[in-house]
Coordinates of C-alpha atoms in Angstrom, one line a residue:
M1 CA 36.6 -36.1 -13.9
V2 CA 33.9 -35.6 -11.3
G3 CA 30.7 -37.5 -12.1
R4 CA 27.3 -35.7 -12.0
R5 CA 24.1 -37.1 -10.6
L6 CA 21.5 -37.6 -13.3
S7 CA 18.3 -35.8 -12.7
D8 CA 15.0 -37.7 -12.2
K9 CA 13.8 -36.5 -15.6
K10 CA 16.9 -37.9 -17.3
I11 CA 16.6 -41.3 -15.5
Y12 CA 13.1 -41.5 -16.7
H13 CA 14.1 -40.7 -20.3
I14 CA 17.0 -43.2 -20.3
I15 CA 15.2 -46.2 -18.8
A16 CA 11.4 -46.0 -18.8
I17 CA 10.7 -44.6 -22.3
P18 CA 13.1 -46.9 -24.3
I19 CA 11.8 -50.0 -22.6
S20 CA 8.2 -49.0 -23.1
I21 CA 8.9 -48.6 -26.9
L22 CA 10.6 -51.9 -27.2
V23 CA 7.7 -53.7 -25.4
M24 CA 5.0 -51.9 -27.5
K25 CA 6.8 -52.7 -30.8
N26 CA 7.2 -56.4 -29.8
Y27 CA 11.0 -56.2 -30.4
L28 CA 11.6 -58.3 -27.3
P29 CA 11.1 -62.0 -26.8
G30 CA 8.2 -62.8 -24.5
K31 CA 10.4 -64.1 -21.7
F32 CA 12.3 -60.8 -21.5
K33 CA 9.3 -58.5 -21.4
S34 CA 8.2 -59.2 -17.9
V35 CA 11.8 -58.9 -16.6
L36 CA 12.5 -55.6 -18.3
I37 CA 9.1 -54.1 -17.3
L38 CA 9.8 -55.1 -13.6
F39 CA 13.3 -53.5 -14.0
A40 CA 11.9 -50.2 -15.3
I41 CA 9.3 -50.0 -12.6
T42 CA 11.9 -50.6 -9.9
C43 CA 14.3 -48.0 -11.2
C44 CA 11.6 -45.3 -11.7
S45 CA 10.1 -46.0 -8.3
S46 CA 13.4 -44.9 -6.7
I47 CA 13.0 -41.4 -8.3
S48 CA 12.4 -38.8 -5.6
P49 CA 8.8 -37.9 -5.3
R50 CA 7.9 -34.3 -6.0
P51 CA 6.5 -32.5 -2.9
I52 CA 3.1 -31.0 -3.2
V53 CA 3.4 -27.3 -2.3
V54 CA 0.3 -25.7 -0.9
S55 CA 0.5 -21.9 -0.8
T56 CA -0.7 -20.3 2.4
L57 CA 0.0 -16.8 1.3
Q58 CA -3.0 -14.5 1.8
H59 CA -3.5 -10.9 0.8
Y60 CA -6.0 -8.8 2.7
L61 CA -7.0 -5.2 2.4
Y62 CA -7.8 -3.5 5.7
V63 CA -10.1 -0.4 5.4
A64 CA -10.7 1.9 8.4
V65 CA -14.1 3.6 8.4
P66 CA -15.5 6.3 8.6
G67 CA -12.6 7.1 6.3
V68 CA -14.3 10.0 4.5
R69 CA -14.7 12.6 7.2
N70 CA -17.2 11.1 9.7
L71 CA -19.7 10.0 7.0
L72 CA -21.1 6.6 8.0
Q73 CA -22.9 6.0 4.7
Y74 CA -19.5 4.9 3.2
G75 CA -19.1 1.7 5.2
G76 CA -20.2 2.5 8.8
H77 CA -17.7 2.2 11.7
G78 CA -14.9 -0.3 12.3
L79 CA -12.1 -2.0 10.4
L80 CA -13.3 -3.8 7.3
V81 CA -11.3 -6.7 5.8
F82 CA -11.4 -7.7 2.1
D83 CA -9.9 -10.8 0.4
M84 CA -7.7 -9.5 -2.4
D85 CA -7.2 -13.0 -3.7
N86 CA -10.9 -13.5 -4.2
G87 CA -12.1 -10.4 -6.0
F88 CA -11.8 -8.1 -3.0
K89 CA -14.7 -10.0 -1.4
F90 CA -15.8 -8.7 2.1
I91 CA -14.7 -11.0 4.9
K92 CA -15.5 -9.3 8.2
R93 CA -15.8 -6.2 10.3
I94 CA -13.5 -5.8 13.3
P95 CA -14.9 -3.5 16.0
T96 CA -12.8 -0.5 16.9
G97 CA -12.9 2.5 19.2
G98 CA -12.3 6.1 18.2
L99 CA -15.6 7.7 19.5
D100 CA -16.1 11.4 20.1
D101 CA -17.5 13.1 23.3
K102 CA -21.0 12.2 22.2
G103 CA -20.2 8.5 21.6
Q104 CA -20.2 8.9 17.8
P105 CA -17.4 7.6 15.5
S106 CA -14.7 10.2 14.9
N107 CA -13.1 10.8 11.5
V108 CA -10.4 8.3 10.8
K109 CA -7.2 10.2 9.9
G110 CA -4.6 7.5 9.2
I111 CA -3.7 3.8 9.2
A112 CA -0.4 1.9 9.6
V113 CA 0.9 -1.6 10.4
S114 CA 3.8 -2.9 12.4
L115 CA 5.2 -6.4 11.8
Y116 CA 7.2 -5.9 15.0
T117 CA 4.2 -5.5 17.3
H118 CA 1.9 -7.4 14.9
C119 CA -0.6 -4.6 15.3
I120 CA -2.5 -2.2 13.1
Y121 CA -2.8 1.5 14.2
I122 CA -5.7 3.8 13.4
S123 CA -5.6 7.5 14.2
T124 CA -8.7 9.6 14.6
I125 CA -9.1 13.3 15.3
K126 CA -8.6 12.8 19.0
S127 CA -6.9 9.4 19.6
M128 CA -4.8 6.6 18.2
L129 CA -5.8 3.0 18.5
C130 CA -3.7 -0.1 18.5
L131 CA -5.3 -3.4 17.5
D132 CA -3.6 -6.8 17.5
L133 CA -3.9 -8.3 14.0
L134 CA -3.7 -11.9 15.3
T135 CA -6.3 -11.7 18.1
E136 CA -8.2 -8.8 16.5
K137 CA -8.5 -7.2 20.0
L138 CA -7.9 -3.6 21.0
V139 CA -4.5 -3.4 22.8
W140 CA -4.8 0.3 23.7
E141 CA -6.4 3.6 22.7
K142 CA -4.5 6.8 23.7
F143 CA -5.6 10.4 23.6
Y144 CA -3.0 13.0 22.7
D145 CA -2.8 16.7 23.3
D146 CA -4.0 18.6 20.2
G147 CA -5.4 15.3 18.7
C148 CA -4.0 13.2 15.8
D149 CA -3.7 13.2 12.0
R150 CA -2.1 10.9 9.4
M151 CA 0.9 9.2 10.9
S152 CA 3.7 7.0 9.6
I153 CA 5.5 4.1 11.2
S154 CA 9.2 3.2 10.9
P155 CA 10.2 0.3 8.7
D156 CA 11.3 -1.7 11.8
G157 CA 7.8 -1.1 13.2
K158 CA 9.0 0.4 16.5
T159 CA 8.4 4.1 16.1
I160 CA 5.5 6.3 15.0
Y161 CA 5.6 9.9 13.9
L162 CA 2.2 11.2 14.8
P163 CA 1.0 14.6 13.8
S164 CA -1.4 16.6 15.9
F165 CA -4.7 17.4 14.3
E166 CA -3.7 20.3 12.0
G167 CA -1.8 21.5 15.1
P168 CA 1.7 22.6 16.1
D169 CA 3.7 19.4 16.3
W170 CA 4.5 15.8 15.5
K171 CA 4.9 13.4 18.4
V172 CA 7.5 10.6 18.3
V173 CA 5.6 7.6 19.8
D174 CA 6.7 4.2 20.9
A175 CA 4.6 1.8 18.8
K176 CA 4.5 -0.9 21.5
T177 CA 3.2 1.3 24.4
G178 CA 1.8 4.5 22.7
N179 CA 4.0 6.6 25.0
V180 CA 5.3 9.9 23.6
L181 CA 9.1 9.9 23.4
N182 CA 9.7 13.3 21.8
R183 CA 8.0 16.3 20.0
I184 CA 9.0 18.1 16.9
V185 CA 7.3 21.5 16.7
L186 CA 6.9 23.2 13.3
N187 CA 3.7 25.2 13.8
S188 CA 2.7 24.3 10.3
H189 CA -0.7 22.8 10.9
S190 CA 0.7 19.3 11.0
H191 CA -1.0 16.9 8.6
N192 CA 0.7 14.1 6.6
T193 CA 3.8 12.0 7.3
V194 CA 5.9 9.6 5.3
Y195 CA 8.8 7.5 6.6
G196 CA 11.7 6.8 4.2
Q197 CA 12.2 3.1 3.5
D198 CA 15.7 3.0 5.0
G199 CA 14.2 4.4 8.3
K200 CA 16.8 7.2 8.4
K201 CA 14.5 10.1 7.5
V202 CA 10.9 11.0 7.9
Y203 CA 9.0 13.6 5.8
L204 CA 6.5 16.0 7.4
E205 CA 3.8 18.1 5.6
G206 CA 1.8 20.9 7.2
L207 CA -1.3 22.4 5.7
K208 CA 0.0 25.9 6.0
S209 CA 3.5 25.4 4.7
Q210 CA 5.0 25.6 1.1
Y211 CA 7.8 23.4 2.3
L212 CA 8.3 19.7 3.0
T213 CA 10.3 19.2 6.2
V214 CA 12.9 16.4 6.4
V215 CA 13.7 15.0 9.9
N216 CA 16.8 12.9 10.8
T217 CA 15.3 10.0 12.8
A218 CA 18.6 9.2 14.6
S219 CA 18.7 12.7 16.3
Q220 CA 15.0 13.4 15.8
T221 CA 15.9 16.9 14.6
I222 CA 15.2 18.8 11.4
A223 CA 17.7 17.9 8.7
S224 CA 16.5 20.0 5.8
T225 CA 13.5 21.4 3.9
V226 CA 12.3 21.0 0.3
G227 CA 10.7 23.9 -1.6
P228 CA 9.2 26.4 -1.7
F229 CA 6.4 24.9 -3.8
A230 CA 3.7 26.9 -5.6
N231 CA 1.3 26.8 -2.7
H232 CA 0.7 24.9 0.5
V233 CA 1.8 21.3 0.3
R234 CA -1.0 18.7 0.5
P235 CA -0.7 14.9 0.0
F236 CA 2.7 13.8 -1.3
T237 CA 4.8 10.7 -2.0
I238 CA 8.5 9.8 -2.4
D239 CA 10.5 7.3 -4.3
A240 CA 12.3 4.4 -2.6
S241 CA 15.8 5.9 -3.1
Q242 CA 14.5 9.2 -1.5
N243 CA 15.7 11.3 -4.5
H244 CA 12.4 12.9 -5.3
C245 CA 9.1 13.9 -3.8
Y246 CA 5.9 14.3 -5.7
V247 CA 3.4 16.7 -4.1
N248 CA -0.1 18.0 -4.4
V249 CA -0.4 21.7 -3.7
D250 CA -3.4 23.9 -3.1
S251 CA -5.1 25.5 -6.2
L252 CA -3.3 23.1 -8.7
L253 CA -4.9 20.4 -10.8
G254 CA -1.6 18.6 -11.2
F255 CA 1.5 18.1 -9.1
E256 CA 5.0 19.4 -8.5
I257 CA 8.3 17.5 -8.0
G258 CA 11.0 18.3 -5.5
D259 CA 14.6 17.2 -5.4
L260 CA 15.2 15.7 -1.9
K261 CA 18.9 16.0 -2.2
T262 CA 19.1 19.7 -3.2
G263 CA 15.9 20.8 -1.5
K264 CA 14.7 22.5 -4.7
K265 CA 11.5 22.3 -6.7
I266 CA 12.3 20.9 -10.1
A267 CA 9.0 20.5 -12.0
H268 CA 5.5 21.8 -12.2
I269 CA 3.0 19.6 -14.0
E270 CA -0.6 20.5 -14.9
V271 CA -3.4 18.2 -16.1
K272 CA -4.3 18.6 -19.7
G273 CA -7.9 18.4 -21.1
F274 CA -9.7 19.0 -17.8
H275 CA -10.6 22.1 -15.9
M276 CA -10.9 22.8 -12.2
G277 CA -14.2 23.3 -10.3
D278 CA -15.7 23.2 -6.8
V279 CA -14.9 20.2 -4.8
K280 CA -16.8 18.5 -1.9
R281 CA -13.9 18.0 0.4
H282 CA -10.3 19.1 1.1
G283 CA -10.6 22.4 -0.8
C284 CA -7.9 21.1 -3.2
P285 CA -8.3 20.2 -6.9
S286 CA -5.9 17.3 -6.6
H287 CA -5.9 15.7 -3.1
G288 CA -4.3 12.3 -3.7
I289 CA -1.1 11.3 -5.4
A290 CA 0.6 7.9 -5.7
L291 CA 3.7 6.5 -7.3
T292 CA 3.5 3.0 -8.8
P293 CA 5.6 0.6 -6.8
I294 CA 8.0 0.2 -9.8
E295 CA 8.1 4.0 -10.0
N296 CA 7.2 4.4 -13.7
E297 CA 4.0 6.3 -13.3
I298 CA 2.3 8.9 -11.1
W299 CA -1.5 8.5 -10.5
L300 CA -3.2 11.7 -9.6
A301 CA -6.6 12.4 -8.1
D302 CA -9.0 14.9 -9.7
A303 CA -11.8 15.7 -7.3
F304 CA -14.1 17.9 -9.4
N305 CA -14.0 15.7 -12.5
E306 CA -14.0 12.5 -10.5
Y307 CA -11.0 11.1 -12.4
I308 CA -7.6 9.6 -11.9
H309 CA -4.9 11.0 -14.3
I310 CA -1.9 9.0 -15.2
F311 CA 1.6 10.3 -16.0
D312 CA 4.6 8.5 -17.4
I313 CA 7.6 9.6 -15.4
S314 CA 10.0 7.0 -16.7
K315 CA 11.5 9.4 -19.3
E316 CA 13.0 12.8 -19.0
K317 CA 9.8 14.4 -20.4
I318 CA 6.8 13.7 -18.2
N319 CA 3.7 12.8 -20.3
Q320 CA 0.0 12.5 -19.4
T321 CA -0.8 9.0 -20.7
G322 CA -4.3 8.1 -19.4
N323 CA -7.4 9.1 -17.5
I324 CA -9.8 6.8 -15.6
K325 CA -13.3 7.9 -14.7
L326 CA -14.2 7.0 -11.1
S327 CA -17.5 6.4 -9.3
D328 CA -17.2 9.4 -7.1
E329 CA -14.8 12.2 -6.0
P330 CA -11.4 10.8 -5.1
G331 CA -9.4 12.1 -2.1
W332 CA -6.7 9.5 -1.9
I333 CA -4.8 6.8 -3.9
T334 CA -2.7 3.9 -2.9
F335 CA -1.4 0.7 -4.5
S336 CA -1.2 -3.0 -3.7
I337 CA 2.3 -4.0 -2.7
D338 CA 2.9 -5.9 -6.0
G339 CA 1.5 -3.0 -8.0
K340 CA -1.3 -5.0 -9.7
Y341 CA -4.1 -2.9 -8.2
A342 CA -4.7 0.9 -7.7
M343 CA -7.0 1.6 -4.8
P344 CA -8.5 5.1 -4.7
S345 CA -10.6 6.3 -1.8
T346 CA -13.8 5.8 -3.9
G347 CA -13.6 2.1 -3.3
D348 CA -13.0 1.4 -7.0
I349 CA -10.4 -1.3 -7.5
I350 CA -8.4 -0.7 -10.7
D351 CA -6.3 -3.2 -12.7
V352 CA -3.1 -1.2 -13.2
N353 CA -2.1 -2.9 -16.5
K354 CA -5.5 -2.7 -18.1
K355 CA -6.2 0.8 -16.6
E356 CA -9.8 -0.2 -15.9
I357 CA -12.0 -0.7 -12.8
I358 CA -12.6 -4.3 -12.1
T359 CA -14.7 -4.1 -9.0
R360 CA -15.9 -1.9 -6.1
L361 CA -15.6 -2.5 -2.4
K362 CA -18.9 -3.5 -0.7
D363 CA -19.6 -4.2 3.0
E364 CA -21.7 -7.1 4.5
T365 CA -24.9 -5.3 3.6
G366 CA -23.9 -4.8 -0.1
A367 CA -23.3 -1.0 0.5
Y368 CA -20.4 0.6 -1.4
V369 CA -17.4 1.4 0.9
Q370 CA -15.2 4.5 0.6
S371 CA -12.2 5.4 2.7
E372 CA -9.0 7.4 2.4
K373 CA -7.4 5.0 5.0
M374 CA -6.6 1.5 3.8
V375 CA -3.6 -0.7 3.8
E376 CA -2.6 -4.2 2.5
V377 CA -1.5 -6.9 4.9
Q378 CA 0.0 -10.2 3.8
F379 CA -0.2 -13.4 5.9
D380 CA 1.6 -16.7 5.6
G381 CA -0.9 -18.9 7.4
T382 CA -1.3 -17.2 10.7
N383 CA 2.0 -15.3 10.5
L384 CA 2.3 -11.7 9.4
L385 CA 4.5 -11.6 6.4
K386 CA 4.4 -8.1 4.9
A387 CA 2.5 -4.8 5.1
G388 CA 1.8 -2.1 2.6
D389 CA 1.4 1.6 3.1
Q390 CA -1.5 4.0 3.2
F391 CA 0.6 6.2 0.9
G392 CA 1.3 5.2 -2.7
I393 CA 5.1 5.2 -2.1
G394 CA 7.7 4.0 -4.6
R395 CA 9.3 0.6 -3.9
G396 CA 12.0 0.7 -6.6
H397 CA 12.4 -2.6 -8.3
Q398 CA 11.6 -4.8 -5.3

């Protein structure tokens, strides 16, 4: 029979505790007490000490502004950093570029992070900027024909699919250099982009198309389309397994669902108990949709009523289960990587379990911050560990 090493806890229970009881009860002659106490101390002192583990994991929210059009009243200009581990407290403002011909800040259109290059990318109407997250210095800013819109970066951090500003194409860009490698022309008023988590497919949305276009990233060619949907596709999200897409469409306070395998629309969901009205931006009743990381709920923006509506999608029948009043008109929603927080563009930070606002983003002056372009970055000391996504994408059960 093979013997097993006793754990430190068992050694303590076998030796130290019984001896201490005997001593306290005076069951031992005096001459034996000192000997046994010394024996117990010697044995227990050989027990391996427990290492003290100090966590260096840090969670930061990076917010690019102006992230609501070019409106500087919602946080000014630059890249704002918030401490997610300390109540989303403002930490610092990192200077950025992205100025127009008059020297004024341009609309920020998208934000993404590459662990491979350890850089964060910010697109504006005219250019894309690359900033080193470790040095916080600008690496490059490149201007592209037909401008830029909301891009997406490959899971390996090496390739960016960059839409032109509501233009004809998407440019395939090298993340390290910013050089254009290829162009995919759809003439759909290119707008939003989402990479699949396996890196094999990327999903393209144009403002003037009722279809979502699927691109094979190996060949950089169109693989399929999904739709048609009820109207032009607007913001959308996908699940981790790339089985379904959840899309906003023009003129709908609600969302539709597409089957990414068959290419068909399979569901049309409308918000109950609320009516549509005029909106300040985007011209769309619901501009903003996010899938919780564990993929059990859809969170939907309602601009006119200034609400988020929550839908349970874990069962065959989709049910509207909650509504959260926001501080302003939402135009975007994303989640923290762990799914604890929902972060709409209004700057409200929502506890996902409690379904309530716990704080609002404020800059160094105390002014409220709003932006449709934000992303979580996790550090382990000075090393980049993990990056979130500007889209509220599903992460399965990771």
